[in-house]
XYZ file of C-alpha atoms in Angstrom:
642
model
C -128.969 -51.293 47.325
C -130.015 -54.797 46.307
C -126.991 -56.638 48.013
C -128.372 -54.835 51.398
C -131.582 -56.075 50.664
C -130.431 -59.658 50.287
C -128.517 -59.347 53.630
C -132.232 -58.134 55.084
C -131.219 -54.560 56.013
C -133.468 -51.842 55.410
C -131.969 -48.430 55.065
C -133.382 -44.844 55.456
C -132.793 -42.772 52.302
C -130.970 -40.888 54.005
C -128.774 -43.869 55.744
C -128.436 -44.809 52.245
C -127.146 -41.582 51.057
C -124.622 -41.372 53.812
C -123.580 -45.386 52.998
C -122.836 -44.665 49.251
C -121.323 -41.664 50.010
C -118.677 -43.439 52.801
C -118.163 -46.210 49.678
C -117.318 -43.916 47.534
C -114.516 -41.586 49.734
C -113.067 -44.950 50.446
C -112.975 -46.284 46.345
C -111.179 -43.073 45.969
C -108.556 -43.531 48.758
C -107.746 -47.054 48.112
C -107.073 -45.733 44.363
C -104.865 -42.660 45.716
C -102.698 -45.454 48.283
C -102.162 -47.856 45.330
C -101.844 -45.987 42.010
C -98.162 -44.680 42.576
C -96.937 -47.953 44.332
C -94.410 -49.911 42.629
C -95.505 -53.057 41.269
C -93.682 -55.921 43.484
C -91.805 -58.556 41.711
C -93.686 -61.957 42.104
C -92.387 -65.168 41.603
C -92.449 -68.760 43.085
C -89.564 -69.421 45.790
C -87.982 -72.871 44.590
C -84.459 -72.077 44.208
C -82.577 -69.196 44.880
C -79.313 -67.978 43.107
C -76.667 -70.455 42.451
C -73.538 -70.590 41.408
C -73.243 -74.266 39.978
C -71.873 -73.796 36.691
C -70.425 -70.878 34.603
C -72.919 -68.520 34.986
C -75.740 -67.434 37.992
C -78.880 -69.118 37.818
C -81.697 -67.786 39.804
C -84.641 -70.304 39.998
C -82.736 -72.492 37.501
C -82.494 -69.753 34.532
C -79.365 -67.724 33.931
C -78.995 -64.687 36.122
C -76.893 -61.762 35.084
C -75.826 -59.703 38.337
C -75.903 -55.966 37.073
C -75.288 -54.531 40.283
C -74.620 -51.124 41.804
C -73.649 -49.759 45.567
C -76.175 -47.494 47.865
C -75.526 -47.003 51.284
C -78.668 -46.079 53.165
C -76.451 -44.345 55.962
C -75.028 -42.123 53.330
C -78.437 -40.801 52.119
C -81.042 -39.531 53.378
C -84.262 -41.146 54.296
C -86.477 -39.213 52.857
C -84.680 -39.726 49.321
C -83.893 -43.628 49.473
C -86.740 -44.352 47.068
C -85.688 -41.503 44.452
C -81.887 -43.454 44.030
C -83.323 -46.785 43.817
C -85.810 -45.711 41.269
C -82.814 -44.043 39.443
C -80.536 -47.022 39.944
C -83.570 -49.306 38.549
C -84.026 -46.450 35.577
C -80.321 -47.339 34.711
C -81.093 -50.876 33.640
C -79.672 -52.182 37.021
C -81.364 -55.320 38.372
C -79.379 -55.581 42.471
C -78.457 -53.233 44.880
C -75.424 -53.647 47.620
C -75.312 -52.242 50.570
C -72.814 -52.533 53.530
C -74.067 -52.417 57.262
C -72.276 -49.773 59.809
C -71.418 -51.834 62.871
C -70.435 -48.347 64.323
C -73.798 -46.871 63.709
C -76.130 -49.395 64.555
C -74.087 -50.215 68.149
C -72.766 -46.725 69.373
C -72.509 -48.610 72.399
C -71.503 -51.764 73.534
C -74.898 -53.547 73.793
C -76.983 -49.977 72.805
C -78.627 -50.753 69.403
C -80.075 -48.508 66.590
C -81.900 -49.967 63.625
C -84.775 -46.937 63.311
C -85.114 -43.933 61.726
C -82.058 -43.115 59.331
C -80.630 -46.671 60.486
C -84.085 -48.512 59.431
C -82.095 -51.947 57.437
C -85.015 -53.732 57.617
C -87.529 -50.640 55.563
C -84.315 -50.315 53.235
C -84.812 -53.764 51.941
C -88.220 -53.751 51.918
C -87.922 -50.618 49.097
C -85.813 -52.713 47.411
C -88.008 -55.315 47.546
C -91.390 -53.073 46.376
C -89.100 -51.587 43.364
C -87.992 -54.723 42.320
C -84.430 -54.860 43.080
C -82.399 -57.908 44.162
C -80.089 -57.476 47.107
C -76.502 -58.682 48.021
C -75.908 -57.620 51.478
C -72.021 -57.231 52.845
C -72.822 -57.346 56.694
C -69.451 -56.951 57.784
C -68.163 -57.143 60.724
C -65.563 -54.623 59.045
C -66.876 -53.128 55.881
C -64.062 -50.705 54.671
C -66.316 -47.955 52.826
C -64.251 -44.889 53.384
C -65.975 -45.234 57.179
C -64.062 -44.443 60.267
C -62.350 -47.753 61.347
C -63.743 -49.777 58.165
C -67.460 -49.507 60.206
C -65.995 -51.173 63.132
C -66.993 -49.424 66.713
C -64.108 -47.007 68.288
C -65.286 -49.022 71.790
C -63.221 -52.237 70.885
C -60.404 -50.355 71.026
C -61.249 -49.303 75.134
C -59.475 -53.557 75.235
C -55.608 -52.332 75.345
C -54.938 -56.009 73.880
C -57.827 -55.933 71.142
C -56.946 -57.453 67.575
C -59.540 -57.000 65.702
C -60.882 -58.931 62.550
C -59.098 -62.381 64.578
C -60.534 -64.703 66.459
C -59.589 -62.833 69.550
C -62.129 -63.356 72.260
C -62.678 -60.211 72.892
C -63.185 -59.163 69.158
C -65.359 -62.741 68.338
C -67.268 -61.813 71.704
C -68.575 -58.573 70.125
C -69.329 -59.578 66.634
C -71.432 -62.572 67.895
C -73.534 -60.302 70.308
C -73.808 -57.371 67.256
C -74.578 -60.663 64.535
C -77.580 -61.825 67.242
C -79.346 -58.373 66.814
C -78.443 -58.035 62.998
C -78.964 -60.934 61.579
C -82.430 -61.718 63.351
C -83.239 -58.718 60.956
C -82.193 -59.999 57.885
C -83.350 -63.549 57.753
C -87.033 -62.545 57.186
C -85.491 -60.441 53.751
C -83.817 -63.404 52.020
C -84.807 -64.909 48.820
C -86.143 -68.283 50.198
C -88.369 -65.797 52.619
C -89.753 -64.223 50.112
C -87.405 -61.522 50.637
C -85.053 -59.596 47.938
C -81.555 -60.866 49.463
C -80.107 -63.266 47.192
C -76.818 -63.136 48.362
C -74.595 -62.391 51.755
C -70.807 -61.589 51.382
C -68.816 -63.053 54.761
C -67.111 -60.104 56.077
C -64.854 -58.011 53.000
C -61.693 -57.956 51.864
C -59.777 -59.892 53.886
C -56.947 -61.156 51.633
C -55.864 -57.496 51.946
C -55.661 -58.267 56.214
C -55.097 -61.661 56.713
C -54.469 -61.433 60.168
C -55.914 -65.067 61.187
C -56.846 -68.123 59.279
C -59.229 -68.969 61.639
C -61.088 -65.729 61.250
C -62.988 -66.120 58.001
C -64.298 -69.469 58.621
C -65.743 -68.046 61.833
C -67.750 -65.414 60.537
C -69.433 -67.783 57.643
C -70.517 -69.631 60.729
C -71.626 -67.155 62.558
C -73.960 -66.111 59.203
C -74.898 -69.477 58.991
C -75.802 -70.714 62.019
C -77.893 -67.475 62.946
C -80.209 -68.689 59.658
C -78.303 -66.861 56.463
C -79.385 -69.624 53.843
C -78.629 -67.530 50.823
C -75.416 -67.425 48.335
C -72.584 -66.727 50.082
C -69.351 -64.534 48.706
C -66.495 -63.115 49.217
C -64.577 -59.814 47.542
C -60.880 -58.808 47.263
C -58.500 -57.380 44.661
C -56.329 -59.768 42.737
C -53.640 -60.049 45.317
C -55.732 -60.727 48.235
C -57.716 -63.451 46.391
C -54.846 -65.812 47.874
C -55.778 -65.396 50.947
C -59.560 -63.691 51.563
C -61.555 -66.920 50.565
C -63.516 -69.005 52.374
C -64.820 -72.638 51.679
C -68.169 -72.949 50.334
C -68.206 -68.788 49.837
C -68.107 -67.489 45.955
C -65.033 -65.624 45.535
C -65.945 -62.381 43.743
C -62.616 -59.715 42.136
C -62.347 -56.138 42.970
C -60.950 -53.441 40.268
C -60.967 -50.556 37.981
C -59.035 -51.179 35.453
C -59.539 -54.962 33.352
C -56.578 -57.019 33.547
C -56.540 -60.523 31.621
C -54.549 -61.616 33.550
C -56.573 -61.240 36.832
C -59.743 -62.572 35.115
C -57.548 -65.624 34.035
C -56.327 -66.258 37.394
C -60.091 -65.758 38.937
C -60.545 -68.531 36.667
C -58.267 -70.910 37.419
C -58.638 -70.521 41.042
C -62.768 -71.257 41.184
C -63.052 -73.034 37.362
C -66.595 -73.743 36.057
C -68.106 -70.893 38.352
C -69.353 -67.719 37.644
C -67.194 -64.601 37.676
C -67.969 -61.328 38.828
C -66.957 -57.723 39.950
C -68.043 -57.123 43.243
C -66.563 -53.985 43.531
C -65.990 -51.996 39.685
C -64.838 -48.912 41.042
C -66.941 -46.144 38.847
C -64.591 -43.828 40.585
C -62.145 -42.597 43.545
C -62.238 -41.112 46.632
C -61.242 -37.508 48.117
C -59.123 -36.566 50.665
C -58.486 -33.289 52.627
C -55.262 -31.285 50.868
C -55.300 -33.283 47.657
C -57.336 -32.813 44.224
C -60.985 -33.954 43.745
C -60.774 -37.808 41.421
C -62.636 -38.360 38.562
C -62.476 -41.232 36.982
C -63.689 -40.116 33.117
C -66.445 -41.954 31.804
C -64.686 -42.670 28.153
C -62.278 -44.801 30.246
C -64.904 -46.367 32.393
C -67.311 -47.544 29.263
C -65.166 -49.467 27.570
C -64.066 -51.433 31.009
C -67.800 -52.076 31.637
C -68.727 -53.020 28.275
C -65.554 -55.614 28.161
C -66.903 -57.064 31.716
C -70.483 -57.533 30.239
C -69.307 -58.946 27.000
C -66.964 -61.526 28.975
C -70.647 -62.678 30.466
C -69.234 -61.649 33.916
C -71.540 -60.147 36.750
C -70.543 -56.523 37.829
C -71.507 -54.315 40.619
C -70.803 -50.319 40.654
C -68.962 -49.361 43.318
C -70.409 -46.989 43.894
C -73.468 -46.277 41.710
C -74.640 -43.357 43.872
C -72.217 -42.363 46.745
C -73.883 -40.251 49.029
C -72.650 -38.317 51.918
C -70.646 -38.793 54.885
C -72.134 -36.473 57.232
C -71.154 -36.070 60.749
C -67.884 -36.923 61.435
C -68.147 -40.731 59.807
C -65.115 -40.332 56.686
C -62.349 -42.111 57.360
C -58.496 -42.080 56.599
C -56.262 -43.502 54.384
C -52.950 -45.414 55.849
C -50.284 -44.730 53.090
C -47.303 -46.567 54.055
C -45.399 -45.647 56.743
C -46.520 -41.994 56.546
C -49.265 -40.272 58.494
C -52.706 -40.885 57.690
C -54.509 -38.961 55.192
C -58.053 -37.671 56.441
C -61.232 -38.059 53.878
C -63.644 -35.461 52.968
C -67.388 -35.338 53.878
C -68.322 -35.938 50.861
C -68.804 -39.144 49.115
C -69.665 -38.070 45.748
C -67.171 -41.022 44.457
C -67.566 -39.260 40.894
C -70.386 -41.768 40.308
C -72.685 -42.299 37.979
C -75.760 -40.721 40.160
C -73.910 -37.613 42.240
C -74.123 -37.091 45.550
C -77.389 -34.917 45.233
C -78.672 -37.477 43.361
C -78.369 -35.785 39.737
C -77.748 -37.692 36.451
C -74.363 -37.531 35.047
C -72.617 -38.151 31.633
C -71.799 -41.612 33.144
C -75.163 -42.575 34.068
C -76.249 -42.131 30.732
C -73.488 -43.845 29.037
C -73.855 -46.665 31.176
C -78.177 -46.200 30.674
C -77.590 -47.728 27.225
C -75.391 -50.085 27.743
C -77.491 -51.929 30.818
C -80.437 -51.686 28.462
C -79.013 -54.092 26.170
C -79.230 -56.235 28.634
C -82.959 -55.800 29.121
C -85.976 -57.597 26.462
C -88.541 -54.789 27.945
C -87.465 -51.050 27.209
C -86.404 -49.524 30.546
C -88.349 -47.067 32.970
C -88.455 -43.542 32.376
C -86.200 -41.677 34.666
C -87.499 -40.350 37.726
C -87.635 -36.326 37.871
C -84.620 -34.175 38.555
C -84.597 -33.055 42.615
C -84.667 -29.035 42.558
C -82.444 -27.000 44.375
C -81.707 -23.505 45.360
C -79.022 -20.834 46.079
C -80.993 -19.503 49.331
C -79.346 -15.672 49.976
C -76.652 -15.361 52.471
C -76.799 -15.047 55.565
C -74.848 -13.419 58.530
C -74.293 -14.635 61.811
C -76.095 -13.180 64.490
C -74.331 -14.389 67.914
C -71.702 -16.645 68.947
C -70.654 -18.482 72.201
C -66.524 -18.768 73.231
C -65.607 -22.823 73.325
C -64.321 -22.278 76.865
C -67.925 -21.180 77.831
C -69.391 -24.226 76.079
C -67.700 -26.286 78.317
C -70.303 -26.050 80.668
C -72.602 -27.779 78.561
C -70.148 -31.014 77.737
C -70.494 -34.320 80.372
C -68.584 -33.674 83.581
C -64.334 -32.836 83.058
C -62.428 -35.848 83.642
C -59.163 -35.533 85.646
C -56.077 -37.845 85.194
C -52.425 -37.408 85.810
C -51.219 -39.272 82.666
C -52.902 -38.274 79.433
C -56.257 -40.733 78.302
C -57.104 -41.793 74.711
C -61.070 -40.197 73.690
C -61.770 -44.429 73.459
C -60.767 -44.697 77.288
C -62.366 -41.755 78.846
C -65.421 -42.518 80.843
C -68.287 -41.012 79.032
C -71.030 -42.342 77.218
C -71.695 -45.135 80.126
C -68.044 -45.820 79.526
C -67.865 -46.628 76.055
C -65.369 -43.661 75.709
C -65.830 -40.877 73.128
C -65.955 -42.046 69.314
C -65.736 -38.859 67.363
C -65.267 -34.989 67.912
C -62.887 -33.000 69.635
C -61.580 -33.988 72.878
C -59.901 -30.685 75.049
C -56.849 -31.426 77.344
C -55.806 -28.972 80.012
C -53.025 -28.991 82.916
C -51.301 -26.315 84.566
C -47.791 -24.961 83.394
C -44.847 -22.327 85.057
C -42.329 -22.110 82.189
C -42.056 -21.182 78.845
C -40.273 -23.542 76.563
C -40.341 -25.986 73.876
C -43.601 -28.049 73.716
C -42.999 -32.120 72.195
C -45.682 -33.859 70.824
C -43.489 -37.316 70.816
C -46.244 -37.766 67.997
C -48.614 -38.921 70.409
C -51.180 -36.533 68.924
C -54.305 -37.971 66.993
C -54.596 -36.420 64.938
C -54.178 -32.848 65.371
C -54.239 -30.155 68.209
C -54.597 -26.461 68.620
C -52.314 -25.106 71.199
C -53.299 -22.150 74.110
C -51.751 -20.787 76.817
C -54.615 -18.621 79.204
C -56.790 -19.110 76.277
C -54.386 -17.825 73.655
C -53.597 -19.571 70.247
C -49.757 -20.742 70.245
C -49.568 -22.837 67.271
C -50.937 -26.301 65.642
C -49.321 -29.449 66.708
C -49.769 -32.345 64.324
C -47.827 -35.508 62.324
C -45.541 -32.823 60.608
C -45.565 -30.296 63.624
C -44.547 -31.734 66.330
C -42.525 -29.314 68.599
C -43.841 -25.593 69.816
C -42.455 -22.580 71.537
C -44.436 -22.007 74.403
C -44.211 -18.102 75.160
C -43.004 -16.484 78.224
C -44.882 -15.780 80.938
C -45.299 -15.320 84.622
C -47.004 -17.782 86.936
C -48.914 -20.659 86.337
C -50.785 -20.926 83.094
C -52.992 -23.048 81.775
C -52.231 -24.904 78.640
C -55.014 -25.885 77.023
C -54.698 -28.453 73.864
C -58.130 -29.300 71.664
C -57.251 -32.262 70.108
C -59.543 -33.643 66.814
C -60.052 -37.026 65.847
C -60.017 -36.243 61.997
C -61.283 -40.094 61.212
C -59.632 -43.255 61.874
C -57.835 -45.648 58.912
C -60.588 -47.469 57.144
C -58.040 -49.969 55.437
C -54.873 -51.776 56.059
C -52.759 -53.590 58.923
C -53.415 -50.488 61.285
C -56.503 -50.811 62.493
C -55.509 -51.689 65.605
C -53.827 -48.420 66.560
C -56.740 -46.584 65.817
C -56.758 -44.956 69.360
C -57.582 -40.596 69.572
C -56.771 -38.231 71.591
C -53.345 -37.882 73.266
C -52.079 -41.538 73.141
C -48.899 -40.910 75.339
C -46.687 -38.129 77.045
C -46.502 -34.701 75.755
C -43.420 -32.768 76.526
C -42.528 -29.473 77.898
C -38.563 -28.825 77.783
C -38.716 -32.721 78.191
C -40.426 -33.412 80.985
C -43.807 -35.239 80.784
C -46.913 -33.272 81.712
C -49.156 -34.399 84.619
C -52.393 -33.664 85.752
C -55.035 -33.644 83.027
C -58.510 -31.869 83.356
C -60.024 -33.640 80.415
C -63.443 -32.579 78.506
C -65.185 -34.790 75.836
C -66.379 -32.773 73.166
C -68.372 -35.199 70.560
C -70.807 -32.309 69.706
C -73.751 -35.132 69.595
C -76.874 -33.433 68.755
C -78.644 -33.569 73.036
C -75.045 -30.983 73.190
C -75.958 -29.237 69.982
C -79.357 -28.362 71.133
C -78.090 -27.390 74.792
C -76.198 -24.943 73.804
C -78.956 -23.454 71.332
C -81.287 -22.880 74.031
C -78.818 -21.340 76.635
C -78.934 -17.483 76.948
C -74.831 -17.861 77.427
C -74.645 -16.239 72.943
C -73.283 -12.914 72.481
C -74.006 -10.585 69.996
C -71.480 -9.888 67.180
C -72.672 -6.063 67.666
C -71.797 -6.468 71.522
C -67.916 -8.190 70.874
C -65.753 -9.500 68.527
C -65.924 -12.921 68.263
C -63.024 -15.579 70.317
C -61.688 -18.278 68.634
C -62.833 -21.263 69.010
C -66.448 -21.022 68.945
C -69.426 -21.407 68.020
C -71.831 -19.217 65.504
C -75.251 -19.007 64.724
C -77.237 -17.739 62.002
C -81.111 -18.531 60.655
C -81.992 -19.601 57.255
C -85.407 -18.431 56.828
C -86.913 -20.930 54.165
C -90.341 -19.411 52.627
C -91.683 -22.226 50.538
C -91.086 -25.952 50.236
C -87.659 -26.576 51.249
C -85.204 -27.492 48.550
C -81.817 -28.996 48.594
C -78.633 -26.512 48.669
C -75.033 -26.087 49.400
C -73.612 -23.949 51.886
C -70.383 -22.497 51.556
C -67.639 -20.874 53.825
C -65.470 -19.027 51.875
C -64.299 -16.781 54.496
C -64.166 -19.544 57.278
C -60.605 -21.909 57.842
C -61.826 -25.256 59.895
C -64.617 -26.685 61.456
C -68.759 -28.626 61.510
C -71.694 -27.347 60.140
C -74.875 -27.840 61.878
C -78.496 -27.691 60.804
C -81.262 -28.030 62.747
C -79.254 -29.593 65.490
C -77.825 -32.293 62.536
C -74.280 -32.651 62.072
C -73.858 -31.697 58.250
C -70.225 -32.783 58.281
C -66.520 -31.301 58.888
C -65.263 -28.514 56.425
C -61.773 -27.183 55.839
C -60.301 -24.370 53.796
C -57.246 -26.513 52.215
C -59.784 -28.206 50.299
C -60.571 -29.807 47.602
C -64.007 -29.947 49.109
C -65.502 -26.309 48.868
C -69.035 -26.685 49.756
C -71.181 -29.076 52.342
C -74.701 -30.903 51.173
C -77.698 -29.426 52.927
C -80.582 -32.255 52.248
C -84.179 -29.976 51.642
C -85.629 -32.476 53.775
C -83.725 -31.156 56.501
C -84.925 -28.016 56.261
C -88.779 -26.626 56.980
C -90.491 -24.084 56.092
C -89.391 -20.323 58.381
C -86.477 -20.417 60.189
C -83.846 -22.891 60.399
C -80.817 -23.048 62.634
C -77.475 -22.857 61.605
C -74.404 -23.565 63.790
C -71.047 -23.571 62.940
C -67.967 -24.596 64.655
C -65.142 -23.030 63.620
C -61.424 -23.155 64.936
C -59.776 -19.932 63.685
C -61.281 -17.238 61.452
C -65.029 -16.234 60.227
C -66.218 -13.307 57.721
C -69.575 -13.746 59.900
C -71.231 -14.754 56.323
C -72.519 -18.060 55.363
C -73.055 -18.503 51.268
C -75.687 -21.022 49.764
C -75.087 -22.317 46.123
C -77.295 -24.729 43.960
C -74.603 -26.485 42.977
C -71.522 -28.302 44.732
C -67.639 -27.379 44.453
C -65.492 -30.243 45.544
C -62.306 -28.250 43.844
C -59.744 -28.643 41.498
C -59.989 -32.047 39.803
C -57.846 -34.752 38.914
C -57.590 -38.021 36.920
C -57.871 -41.060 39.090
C -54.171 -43.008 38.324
């Protein structure tokens, strides 16, 4: 009370009390703000990392670049700072991350940088944990992502080449680069920030499409303020042609060749090396075997890179999820594309849900060499639960859904999802897009493989058959009159990788043939299944009772998860289902399919609150009316990646 005397106040005792008392609260909630904050790394901003001699310096002292790969679209908010304290745990001193074009424009000149799609709160985690960044902006990132992270609306241009110089692709990426990069400028190392290096665009030996290209997306990084280390990453073959002057040029593998690091060598001598991309495992896609990649044949690889004084960065250190309907496809060859699986588990060494694997603490000790302070402890497991099943309660026909999509879209010829005129004509991106016209024969039904990627066939509502790259002719059953045919066509992901981007295009791309004449007049609904439609149809009185009638096919069913304490993370499974998306709470958990390998779909406890919860399936052809929960995930039979 002498420091108010000094200042001439004179307090009540009572005043006093109630002074001391208001000091005190607020001693106590400083405390509880600050005591469980991470401790940000401080140092002076002279000079940032270089790459001026053999090995990284960072502020003039040798930097060793022990990297790993964490999307923040592929986890969920609420757990971001649990994998980067896990990925520091690990002895791991940088995080990557890509940025989804796709996600963060859904629409031409519509951008989305909050919430789940926050950039700018990702690297400021980073940042407060103490982790570097190297950020690979794109354009086209690759990742497994439908189109490589490129948005479907480019392809509404009938003439569009993307990754070129083609105005209309150079046009976009300049207008998406003046929103991004505005964001990322304030994060970079000479900021004050934790990005100490930007790669210029990714993998483009493997493309090559334009040599004008690469040198016009370092200057669009450039000139919009990037100041940082720039590089570049391809495999060993596209290293002739995916460099860039003045850009680091960074090697992509699995398995350690001499031979590659020798030519890495000689191309860039007296620079540092490093693996941008070490794959710590493989992807998964629908019909095949789940890849693991073991971890006795990974340590030795990583121990090799280290000992060669070579950076590294996992790819991927913690893989996530692809939820919604984000996975892409794989191109192989000449053949038909191969869809990916929701999830991205990667086989790395933190698992999709986050939980420590046999990897993670192989690799643990070998990072902490690395390290003159012992490492942190690791961060608490996440808890989980097998919540009891649960049975479906209603369900609502797809035909009466319809009433709930944006308005039917006629057109004699047939119209790609990417060209319909929805979403303030940016055409649909993702989903299921329904094609009707009116028939009078029976017949044979020909694709002409303009199907992308794969259609159920009705006539007057009823199932005829699957039309797809392998099935492309149908007998169309007799019948009198006109009938409706009726063909729900899926967009099962578009090729993340290769020449083919261009031809990326869903939907019916061309004729379809019945007894080989082209059929006209189209009524055309967009089903995306965005949430705004998810939550329409939730609150319509249109759901029938399973007790009332057996369910149609397609449709949609609903059941409640009634949670009782704090949620926790959990699996559902569908072992009695065939095809179709799992909703939660209006979010789209991802795409599920009997022919596996994937048998179960991540449910994220933070998605989940306390009493009920809504769950809505979407399934094309059979239901047991139950819906399973497991504490752990099934992603099927495994195999050795090759």
């Amino acid at each position: 009370m002498e420091i108010l005397s000094m200042f001439g106040l004179r307090l009540s005792l009572k005043q006093r009390y109630c002074l001391l008392l208001c000091v005190a609260v607020g001693a106590i909630l400083a405390y509880r703000f600050t005591r469980n904050r991470p401790e940000v790394v401080r140092m002076k901003r002279a000079e940032g990392l270089r790459a001026n001699s053999s090995q990284f310096t960072l502020e003039g002292k040798p930097f060793h670049i022990l990297g790993g790969s964490i999307h923040y679209f592929r986890v969920p908010r609420a757990y971001w700072e649990d994998r980067l304290l896990k990925m520091k745990a690990c002895g791991l001193n940088t995080l990557t991350t890509y940025v989804p074009w796709n996600m963060h424009e859904p629409e031409r000149g519509v951008f989305n940088f909050e919430d789940q799609l926050d950039l700018e709160a990702y690297l400021r985690l980073a940042a407060s944990l103490g982790l570097w960044v190297i950020l690979r902006p794109g354009p086209y990132i690759c990742a497994e992502w439908d189109l490589g992270g490129l948005p479907s609306w480019l392809l509404r241009d009938k003439n569009m080449k993307l990754r070129t110089t083609y105005p209309g692709f150079t046009d976009a990426v300049n207008s998406f680069f003046n929103h991004l990069i505005e964001k990322v400028v304030p994060h970079q190392y000479s900021k004050g920030g934790p990005i100490i290096a930007v790669q210029v665009e990714n993998e483009y030996g493997s493309y090559a499409k334009d040599d004008k290209y690469m040198p016009f997306i370092k200057e669009s990084l450039l000139s919009r303020g990037i100041s940082e280390l720039l590089l570049t990453s391809d495999n060993k073959e596209g290293l002739k042609l995916g460099g860039v002057k003045g850009a680091l040029e960074t090697i992509n593998f699995q398995k350690l060749n001499p031979k590659d690091i020798k030519y890495l060598d000689e191309i860039q001598p007296h620079k540092p090396k490093m693996v941008m991309e070490y794959w710590s495992g493989w992807f998964d896609l629908w019909g095949d075997l789940h890849h693991v990649y073991p971890a006795e044949d990974m340590l030795p690889v990583v121990t090799e890179i280290l000992k060669l004084n070579m950076s590294i960065n996992l790819y991927m250190f913690h893989g996530g999820t692809n939820f919604g309907f984000m996975s892409g496809a794989f191109a192989v060859g000449m053949s038909a594309p191969k869809a990916m699986v929701t999830n991205y588990d990667y086989d790395a060494p933190l698992s999709e849900v986050g939980d420590y694997t046999t990897k993670y603490h192989l690799l643990r000790n070998v990072f902490s060499q690395y390290h003159a302070q012992p490492l942190t402890v690791l961060p608490p497991h996440q808890d989980r639960r097998a919540y009891q099943p649960v049975s479906i309660q209603q369900h609502l026909s797809l035909w009466v859904s319809l009433q709930f999509t944006d308005k039917a879209f006629k057109s004699e010829r047939p119209v790609s999802m990417e060209n319909l005129p929805v979403n303030n004509n940016n055409g649909q991106s993702y989903g299921y897009t329904l094609y009707e016209t009116t028939i009078s024969s029976e017949g044979t039904l020909n694709s002409k493989n303009n199907i992308r990627d794969r259609a159920l066939v009705y006539v007057d509502k009823h199932f005829v058959g699957v039309l797809d790259y392998k099935t492309q002719e149908l007998a169309v059953p007799y019948g009198k009159g006109k009938r409706t045919l009726s063909l729900l066509v899926e967009n099962c992901g578009r090729v993340n990788y290769g020449k083919t981007l261009d031809e990326q295009r869903k939907g019916l791309v061309g004729d379809i043939e019945l007894n080989k004449n082209p059929l006209r007049d189209f009524v055309i609904h967009s089903l995306d299944m965005k949430p705004g439609f998810v939550n329409r149809l939730e609150g319509t009185g249109h759901w029938i009772s399973l007790r009332q009638q057996r369910p149609s096919f397609p449709g949609f069913f609903q059941a409640k998860l009634y949670v009782n304490s704090s949620p926790k993370d959990t699996f559902i499974k569908l072992p009695g289902w065939g095809k179709g998306v799992v909703f939660i709470n209006g979010r789209n958990l991802g795409r599920y399919w009997s022919v596996g390998p994937q048998q179960t779909l991540y449910v994220p406890g933070p998605w989940l609150h306390r009493g009920n919860n809504q769950v809505t399936v979407f399934e094309e052809q059979e239901t047991d009316g139950r819906i399973q929960f497991s504490s752990s995930p099934d992603y099927g039979m495994s195999v050795d990646v090759q």
